XYZ file of C-alpha atoms in Angstrom:
583
model
C 32.165 -4.290 62.930
C 33.502 -6.939 60.547
C 30.308 -7.720 58.602
C 32.030 -6.864 55.335
C 35.546 -7.657 54.063
C 38.311 -5.425 55.410
C 39.323 -2.513 53.173
C 42.866 -1.304 52.504
C 44.301 -4.531 53.897
C 48.075 -4.006 53.891
C 50.643 -6.771 53.450
C 51.359 -8.431 56.789
C 54.785 -7.757 58.311
C 56.486 -9.967 60.926
C 56.991 -8.416 64.357
C 60.515 -7.956 65.607
C 61.403 -10.014 68.674
C 61.560 -6.866 70.804
C 58.079 -5.770 69.641
C 56.699 -9.256 70.321
C 58.126 -9.199 73.866
C 56.530 -5.794 74.482
C 53.206 -7.056 73.141
C 53.378 -10.158 75.336
C 54.110 -8.019 78.381
C 51.111 -5.820 77.604
C 48.867 -8.884 77.327
C 50.125 -10.296 80.634
C 49.597 -6.967 82.398
C 46.312 -5.900 80.768
C 44.663 -9.277 81.376
C 46.195 -9.930 84.844
C 48.111 -13.037 83.820
C 51.560 -12.055 85.207
C 51.336 -13.991 88.454
C 48.595 -16.492 87.714
C 49.762 -17.907 84.392
C 53.016 -16.437 83.070
C 53.295 -19.287 80.498
C 50.060 -18.041 78.906
C 52.041 -15.259 77.231
C 53.670 -17.648 74.755
C 50.282 -19.265 74.060
C 48.509 -15.969 73.387
C 51.439 -14.165 71.700
C 53.286 -16.960 69.853
C 56.494 -16.782 67.816
C 56.164 -15.645 64.217
C 53.480 -13.054 65.023
C 52.638 -10.677 62.169
C 50.851 -7.318 62.101
C 48.597 -5.994 59.361
C 46.821 -2.646 59.074
C 43.222 -2.521 57.862
C 40.166 -0.306 57.556
C 36.666 -1.552 58.399
C 33.770 -1.044 55.991
C 32.680 1.893 58.198
C 36.032 3.619 57.654
C 37.522 2.879 61.088
C 41.278 2.066 60.995
C 42.806 -0.762 62.976
C 45.666 -3.210 63.361
C 45.345 -7.008 63.451
C 47.962 -9.357 64.858
C 48.114 -12.718 63.074
C 49.815 -15.986 63.927
C 52.439 -17.431 61.561
C 49.670 -19.366 59.743
C 47.528 -16.252 59.290
C 45.031 -16.781 62.122
C 43.911 -13.447 63.707
C 44.701 -13.376 67.454
C 44.427 -9.715 68.527
C 43.265 -6.435 67.046
C 42.975 -2.757 67.872
C 40.380 -0.254 66.644
C 40.650 3.472 66.153
C 43.478 5.744 65.084
C 46.186 5.780 67.748
C 44.222 3.400 69.996
C 46.461 0.681 71.474
C 43.802 -1.198 73.505
C 44.233 -4.881 72.629
C 41.061 -6.854 71.903
C 41.264 -10.667 71.729
C 39.702 -12.436 68.765
C 37.407 -15.458 69.051
C 40.384 -17.713 68.289
C 42.383 -16.258 71.200
C 39.421 -16.663 73.549
C 39.106 -20.298 72.488
C 42.729 -20.813 73.587
C 42.052 -19.133 76.944
C 38.307 -19.235 77.550
C 38.419 -17.299 80.833
C 40.663 -14.502 79.603
C 37.833 -11.952 79.980
C 34.524 -11.986 81.916
C 31.544 -13.458 80.119
C 27.817 -13.110 79.600
C 25.705 -16.008 78.357
C 22.688 -15.761 76.082
C 20.247 -18.334 74.636
C 21.349 -20.057 71.444
C 18.477 -18.445 69.495
C 20.143 -15.039 70.056
C 23.519 -16.041 68.565
C 22.357 -15.797 64.901
C 21.030 -12.299 65.679
C 24.474 -11.255 66.928
C 26.037 -12.777 63.809
C 23.635 -10.622 61.765
C 25.180 -7.466 63.254
C 23.034 -6.692 66.320
C 24.310 -5.875 69.808
C 23.392 -7.956 72.852
C 20.342 -6.566 74.666
C 19.766 -6.789 78.416
C 16.707 -8.971 77.779
C 18.942 -11.557 76.113
C 21.355 -12.064 79.058
C 20.932 -15.276 81.062
C 24.070 -15.343 83.243
C 27.072 -13.072 83.642
C 30.275 -12.670 85.606
C 30.009 -10.461 88.654
C 31.678 -7.056 89.017
C 31.264 -5.944 85.411
C 32.014 -2.313 84.568
C 30.787 -0.126 81.721
C 33.246 -0.279 78.829
C 34.875 -3.512 80.065
C 35.849 -6.150 77.521
C 33.630 -9.224 77.782
C 32.940 -12.433 75.906
C 29.454 -13.588 74.914
C 28.781 -17.319 75.156
C 25.890 -19.626 74.348
C 24.008 -20.488 77.559
C 24.629 -24.070 78.689
C 23.187 -25.250 82.038
C 25.966 -26.019 84.502
C 28.748 -24.932 82.167
C 30.328 -21.921 80.461
C 30.043 -22.154 76.689
C 32.875 -21.274 74.318
C 33.115 -17.533 73.520
C 31.232 -16.699 70.324
C 31.494 -12.888 70.416
C 33.574 -10.201 72.106
C 32.502 -6.670 72.931
C 32.403 -3.918 75.546
C 29.833 -3.559 78.303
C 27.238 -0.878 77.611
C 26.126 -0.947 81.278
C 27.527 -2.131 84.608
C 26.441 -5.356 86.243
C 24.500 -3.297 88.809
C 22.458 -1.735 86.015
C 22.248 -5.110 84.303
C 20.588 -6.724 87.317
C 18.353 -3.791 88.236
C 14.602 -4.382 88.170
C 13.134 -3.421 84.800
C 16.569 -3.023 83.181
C 16.289 -2.489 79.417
C 18.452 -1.509 76.464
C 21.851 -2.700 75.313
C 24.033 -4.883 77.504
C 27.071 -5.337 75.224
C 28.286 -3.421 72.178
C 29.541 -6.260 69.962
C 32.942 -5.696 68.301
C 33.688 -9.119 66.802
C 31.573 -12.259 66.420
C 31.995 -15.773 65.061
C 31.456 -16.073 61.294
C 32.269 -12.409 60.614
C 34.965 -11.429 58.094
C 37.739 -11.238 60.717
C 36.885 -14.746 61.949
C 36.814 -15.999 58.338
C 40.495 -14.993 57.964
C 41.356 -17.859 60.340
C 40.956 -21.629 60.313
C 37.148 -21.464 60.864
C 37.296 -24.395 63.259
C 34.569 -25.564 65.635
C 34.235 -23.950 69.099
C 35.668 -25.938 72.042
C 33.355 -27.794 74.425
C 31.655 -25.905 77.287
C 33.584 -25.742 80.580
C 31.713 -27.011 83.689
C 31.473 -24.693 86.699
C 29.990 -24.666 90.190
C 27.431 -22.021 91.064
C 28.958 -19.893 93.880
C 27.415 -19.889 97.307
C 25.315 -17.032 98.679
C 27.392 -13.933 99.310
C 30.318 -15.079 97.181
C 29.503 -12.634 94.408
C 32.518 -10.716 93.215
C 34.959 -12.863 95.194
C 37.598 -14.902 93.456
C 38.886 -18.172 94.755
C 42.651 -18.724 94.929
C 43.995 -19.974 91.632
C 40.737 -19.065 89.819
C 41.407 -17.486 86.448
C 40.244 -13.991 85.707
C 36.652 -13.889 84.487
C 35.592 -17.022 86.370
C 34.426 -15.204 89.502
C 30.840 -15.131 90.702
C 28.388 -16.088 88.000
C 25.124 -14.292 88.585
C 21.805 -15.115 86.959
C 20.408 -12.124 85.106
C 16.858 -12.898 86.282
C 14.841 -15.684 87.840
C 13.175 -16.789 84.599
C 14.407 -20.230 83.528
C 16.272 -19.865 80.227
C 15.176 -21.798 77.150
C 16.971 -25.072 76.425
C 20.251 -24.532 74.554
C 20.292 -25.147 70.812
C 23.075 -25.373 68.293
C 24.720 -21.958 67.853
C 24.716 -22.438 64.094
C 20.960 -23.073 63.976
C 19.335 -20.713 61.451
C 16.857 -18.105 62.599
C 13.393 -19.251 61.557
C 9.832 -18.202 62.164
C 8.856 -18.031 65.808
C 12.235 -16.744 67.063
C 10.809 -13.412 68.211
C 8.172 -15.210 70.287
C 10.940 -16.968 72.245
C 12.394 -13.620 73.416
C 10.815 -11.446 76.110
C 8.776 -8.426 74.942
C 10.478 -5.030 74.773
C 9.483 -2.075 76.880
C 8.669 1.386 75.467
C 12.162 2.682 76.336
C 13.774 -0.253 74.503
C 11.698 0.513 71.397
C 12.654 4.198 71.649
C 16.332 3.248 71.918
C 16.103 1.072 68.786
C 14.274 3.833 66.876
C 17.010 6.276 67.894
C 19.618 3.818 66.557
C 17.596 3.616 63.342
C 17.688 7.424 63.106
C 21.493 7.383 63.547
C 21.742 4.628 60.939
C 19.659 6.695 58.501
C 21.794 9.793 59.124
C 24.929 7.754 58.320
C 23.478 6.044 55.226
C 20.338 6.985 53.287
C 20.053 10.604 54.440
C 23.779 11.208 53.875
C 23.228 10.374 50.198
C 20.465 12.980 49.767
C 21.273 16.274 47.990
C 20.697 19.436 50.078
C 17.763 20.341 47.825
C 15.837 17.344 49.252
C 15.170 19.287 52.463
C 12.809 20.135 54.060
C 11.289 16.652 54.318
C 7.784 16.085 55.759
C 8.022 14.221 59.054
C 5.863 11.294 57.911
C 8.000 10.822 54.782
C 11.179 11.122 56.880
C 9.853 8.409 59.200
C 8.570 5.965 56.580
C 11.342 6.413 53.977
C 14.369 6.652 56.257
C 13.808 5.645 59.905
C 11.607 2.544 59.478
C 13.816 0.937 56.787
C 16.873 1.607 59.006
C 15.618 -0.600 61.836
C 17.783 -3.684 62.588
C 17.201 -6.647 60.289
C 16.685 -9.008 63.245
C 13.892 -8.107 65.649
C 15.184 -8.397 69.254
C 11.747 -9.457 70.480
C 8.080 -9.861 69.561
C 7.277 -6.186 70.204
C 6.819 -4.142 66.971
C 9.510 -1.475 66.570
C 7.427 1.608 65.802
C 6.436 4.925 67.304
C 3.185 3.534 68.718
C 5.098 1.124 70.992
C 7.794 3.633 72.010
C 7.837 5.885 75.053
C 7.183 8.915 72.788
C 3.843 7.574 71.473
C 3.802 9.996 68.526
C 6.243 10.949 65.794
C 6.426 14.659 66.608
C 7.518 13.934 70.198
C 10.209 11.550 68.948
C 11.575 14.049 66.439
C 11.533 16.902 68.994
C 13.500 14.690 71.375
C 16.077 14.132 68.620
C 16.126 17.893 67.963
C 16.948 18.559 71.638
C 19.945 16.243 71.248
C 21.106 18.180 68.222
C 20.600 15.321 65.759
C 18.288 17.308 63.471
C 16.438 20.603 63.041
C 12.659 20.890 62.733
C 10.204 23.461 61.479
C 6.561 23.346 62.479
C 4.249 25.157 60.081
C 1.343 26.835 61.788
C -2.175 26.039 60.722
C -5.667 25.384 61.960
C -5.024 21.697 62.416
C -1.903 22.223 64.467
C 0.522 22.367 61.548
C 2.851 19.886 59.882
C 6.389 19.191 61.077
C 9.209 19.221 58.541
C 12.828 18.127 58.975
C 15.080 20.984 57.818
C 18.424 19.204 58.216
C 20.312 16.482 60.087
C 23.659 16.649 61.856
C 26.018 14.058 60.441
C 28.789 15.610 62.581
C 26.962 14.874 65.841
C 29.227 12.700 68.061
C 26.602 9.959 68.353
C 26.065 9.888 64.589
C 29.807 9.849 63.897
C 30.375 7.038 66.409
C 27.414 4.960 65.192
C 28.392 1.547 63.801
C 26.490 0.714 60.634
C 24.528 -2.569 60.812
C 22.366 -4.656 58.485
C 18.949 -3.031 58.277
C 15.405 -4.255 57.798
C 15.226 -2.284 54.546
C 18.311 -4.070 53.199
C 16.939 -7.462 54.244
C 13.567 -6.744 52.606
C 15.222 -5.461 49.414
C 17.393 -8.570 49.267
C 14.352 -10.803 49.799
C 12.379 -8.976 47.097
C 15.253 -9.345 44.624
C 15.504 -13.031 45.447
C 11.766 -13.501 44.974
C 11.857 -11.595 41.665
C 14.803 -13.702 40.530
C 13.035 -16.916 41.526
C 9.809 -15.796 39.817
C 11.708 -14.892 36.645
C 13.502 -18.230 36.744
C 10.208 -20.082 37.265
C 8.504 -18.254 34.389
C 11.462 -18.725 32.080
C 10.919 -21.712 29.773
C 13.505 -24.409 30.203
C 15.744 -25.077 27.252
C 14.592 -28.115 25.314
C 16.975 -31.051 25.165
C 18.083 -31.852 21.617
C 19.983 -35.136 21.441
C 21.582 -36.450 18.269
C 21.567 -40.256 18.026
C 23.001 -42.827 15.616
C 21.987 -46.388 14.856
C 24.367 -49.038 13.464
C 23.627 -49.461 9.762
C 24.962 -51.680 6.984
C 28.799 -51.958 7.256
C 28.959 -50.233 10.678
C 26.998 -53.099 12.264
C 30.180 -55.199 12.188
C 32.011 -52.864 14.574
C 29.230 -53.037 17.178
C 28.929 -56.798 16.876
C 32.696 -57.098 17.359
C 32.351 -55.122 20.583
C 29.339 -57.245 21.624
C 27.030 -54.222 21.514
C 23.360 -54.135 20.494
C 23.332 -53.359 16.781
C 19.641 -52.300 16.905
C 20.021 -49.693 19.652
C 20.438 -45.936 19.320
C 23.704 -44.395 20.543
C 24.654 -40.832 21.482
C 27.983 -39.399 20.315
C 29.881 -40.094 23.593
C 28.740 -43.725 23.451
C 29.870 -44.138 19.832
C 33.279 -42.669 20.734
C 33.596 -44.997 23.734
C 32.833 -48.085 21.613
C 35.322 -47.010 18.927
C 38.047 -46.232 21.504
C 37.503 -49.592 23.193
C 37.992 -51.332 19.837
C 41.144 -49.305 19.086
C 42.595 -50.215 22.491
C 41.673 -53.888 22.207
C 43.302 -54.186 18.763
C 46.321 -51.938 19.600
C 45.631 -49.709 16.602
C 47.377 -46.563 17.868
C 50.257 -45.786 15.500
C 53.499 -46.368 17.472
C 55.396 -43.640 15.564
C 52.692 -40.961 15.521
C 50.256 -41.597 18.327
C 47.703 -39.033 17.107
C 46.999 -41.399 14.229
C 45.007 -44.654 14.281
C 45.988 -47.575 12.033
C 43.095 -48.882 9.918
C 42.653 -52.662 10.158
C 40.541 -54.861 7.873
C 37.338 -54.468 9.913
C 37.554 -50.654 10.007
C 38.448 -50.615 6.303
C 35.323 -52.641 5.585
C 33.227 -50.238 7.663
C 34.637 -47.071 6.109
C 34.947 -48.158 2.497
C 33.048 -46.004 0.018
C 32.623 -46.606 -3.679
C 35.138 -44.533 -5.602
C 37.163 -43.561 -2.485
C 40.108 -45.409 -0.988
C 40.476 -45.881 2.760
C 43.825 -44.540 4.073
C 46.273 -46.731 6.000
C 45.882 -44.528 9.077
C 43.891 -41.437 10.090
C 43.299 -39.196 13.081
C 40.857 -40.274 15.745
C 38.380 -37.399 15.126
C 38.360 -38.084 11.386
C 37.784 -41.774 12.042
C 34.814 -40.936 14.296
C 33.340 -38.587 11.672
C 33.569 -41.185 8.925
C 32.056 -43.854 11.188
C 29.044 -41.601 11.920
C 28.545 -41.126 8.188
C 28.107 -44.902 7.913
C 25.477 -44.972 10.658
C 21.809 -44.025 10.470
C 21.072 -40.570 12.026
C 18.225 -40.115 14.518
C 17.323 -37.383 16.996
C 15.297 -36.978 20.170
C 13.773 -33.685 21.336
C 12.512 -33.276 24.914
C 10.576 -30.087 25.722
C 8.658 -29.041 28.858
C 5.002 -29.992 28.751
C 5.405 -32.154 25.642
C 6.044 -35.811 25.026
C 9.572 -36.624 23.851
C 9.869 -36.767 20.053
C 12.082 -39.507 18.553
C 12.526 -39.444 14.773
C 14.780 -40.906 12.112
C 16.806 -38.547 9.983
C 19.393 -35.809 10.347
C 18.206 -32.825 12.357
C 18.934 -29.463 10.778
C 19.064 -26.159 12.680
C 16.293 -23.594 12.302
C 17.232 -21.200 9.505
C 16.713 -17.463 10.084
C 17.760 -15.589 6.934
C 17.275 -12.057 5.633
C 16.580 -11.823 1.907
C 15.440 -9.152 -0.536
C 11.960 -9.502 -1.955
C 10.327 -7.436 -4.720
C 13.461 -5.531 -5.487
C 14.745 -3.726 -2.415
C 12.370 -4.835 0.358
C 14.149 -6.885 3.019
C 12.315 -9.618 4.882
C 13.284 -12.306 7.383
C 12.467 -15.924 6.535
C 12.255 -18.708 9.138
C 12.295 -22.372 8.079
C 12.979 -25.773 9.632
C 11.161 -25.048 12.903
C 8.645 -27.936 12.758
C 10.898 -30.618 14.354
C 11.242 -28.403 17.445
C 7.523 -28.499 18.203
C 6.808 -24.965 16.924
C 3.586 -24.359 14.962
C 3.833 -21.996 11.988
C 0.703 -19.934 12.755
C 1.574 -19.505 16.446
C 5.155 -18.564 15.563
C 3.966 -16.014 12.988
C 1.565 -14.409 15.480
C 4.270 -14.205 18.200
C 6.699 -12.617 15.729
C 4.052 -10.129 14.559
C 3.720 -8.866 18.124
C 7.432 -9.001 18.966
C 8.581 -7.275 15.776
C 5.543 -5.037 15.210
C 5.704 -6.112 11.553
C 3.520 -7.981 9.130
C 3.997 -11.742 8.961
C 2.889 -14.487 6.607
C 2.997 -18.283 6.370
C 3.618 -20.043 3.048
C 4.506 -23.616 1.966
C 8.027 -24.292 0.753
C 8.439 -25.688 -2.770
C 8.665 -29.459 -2.952
C 6.750 -32.383 -1.508
C 6.551 -32.349 2.323
C 9.137 -29.539 2.397
C 7.453 -27.790 5.326
C 6.349 -24.211 5.855
C 8.078 -20.843 5.820
C 7.287 -17.907 8.134
C 8.044 -14.469 6.723
C 8.494 -11.276 8.768
C 8.877 -7.911 7.096
C 12.166 -6.114 7.777
C 15.542 -7.144 9.104
C 14.470 -9.033 12.220
C 17.277 -11.557 12.803
C 17.927 -10.489 16.399
C 14.237 -10.390 17.400
C 13.527 -13.773 15.784
C 16.563 -15.417 17.402
C 15.613 -14.063 20.842
C 12.059 -15.357 20.477
C 13.275 -18.818 19.453
C 15.658 -18.935 22.431
C 12.812 -17.834 24.713
C 10.768 -20.762 23.380
C 13.521 -23.121 24.579
C 15.379 -23.749 21.318
C 19.108 -24.118 22.118
C 21.311 -21.443 20.574
C 23.304 -24.141 18.772
C 20.213 -25.034 16.754
C 19.442 -21.517 15.474
C 21.377 -20.573 12.333
C 21.240 -16.934 11.181
C 22.413 -15.317 7.950
C 21.968 -11.975 6.208
C 21.892 -12.838 2.508
C 21.505 -9.181 1.475
C 25.081 -8.289 2.375
C 27.335 -7.825 -0.639
C 30.092 -10.369 -0.966
C 33.551 -8.896 -0.730
């Protein structure tokens, strides 16, 4: 119900005192607390209560009642419906406010995923349950009642629940821990389980004096010992389905019918009328199978073969009898094919169906994740290009003054840190204009250049720039699958320039790529394929000037994208169109 964020969430408004008193009276009466615990009214309907209107992601309107700190305590569902439903937070305050059913901890994540509680998943339950009654779902704990983790309405009575061979849904879940309504609150941890005594034979349905509502006779759902309790937050992993009992044919049929309703509300509703008629096999594989619940409620495969219908035609004819769809069977020698002519989105069951997370959605999400991971794995990692500087000539004095190794290589942040430490130690910040640094004798000796005077003070960034000019530049390049390259000299970016050759023919020239581990011939061949243009490799004029790769046409964008794909950082690719006329 609250799998997705609430739509049309209105601004909360505080309840008037008279409205709060009426609400408290309703709670006391509806949950039989008038005589037993009259003080519970102030606990469950506190001062400062606020109301807020909302719409669920399925389009169902409702009203939520929030505490003064914004924690949801109660809500109603449906237009004009005033039936109060307690939230998980309210049930944690009063754990026996409503009857309960317990289920193994491995089922809790399935409920969080949007599924209802099936009969096969019930371990214990309160006696005297009626169809449609509000109940809490707890995590089974031997000898105790766990904290409520979900609230819903009974889909069957306790008599049907305990009948031999009982199958199908036990509780239609309305609200569960970790859904979007719960996330509006404090998101605290559930309280500890409450110990209880198993009632004596024949005590079923009886309530001891002073016993709170919902604590009466706790009946085991079957004689099979339940699995040991696990943490309710434990993720669902492989092997979960094997822990649950197998489903019967009627259970599988019920789930397939829910999948049909889900498809009518979602994928089929989006089809244009011209899509009909649809062959039955296509209708089944493209719409019903993907609409099955994302979490399997047992090890039994959810398909026609394991249902009570045994074949697809029987299943579809059963749905036709209910008025969910219309069929047409074409006559032929082989018995004819069945086609679906239309579906009834206005059918009461289809209109009342609550949309859940489907197997198709889960598989699509997994496929997208796998594609994303595969693309990320195949994507070359950006090479690390690190500029370094080594103390040289006059600049050695500054590093020796700071007791630093004058033969080591330093990155820019390290050079700045050493300079700042010296400025602080010598109190060189100008007291009148603190953005300026006073130049002392040592710095003047470091920065002095023949023919240029050193100013009395300068800005910190300018001082850093001039210091780097007095140091020896180095660089280190680290690329995947290659040994790190450490070389002396200033690293220049790769130049990608468009020029005119032979009059009016434009071509793209790439130079300066060798330091980045790119071979000229391999780069030319990759560009030939990427640009679908002729390429050529030629030496640049001058001794040891390197090579130049030429691509016919204006290919700046294609060349830049290829260089980035090879791991060259964008900062180190410089582009220019030299054919543009200067203004």
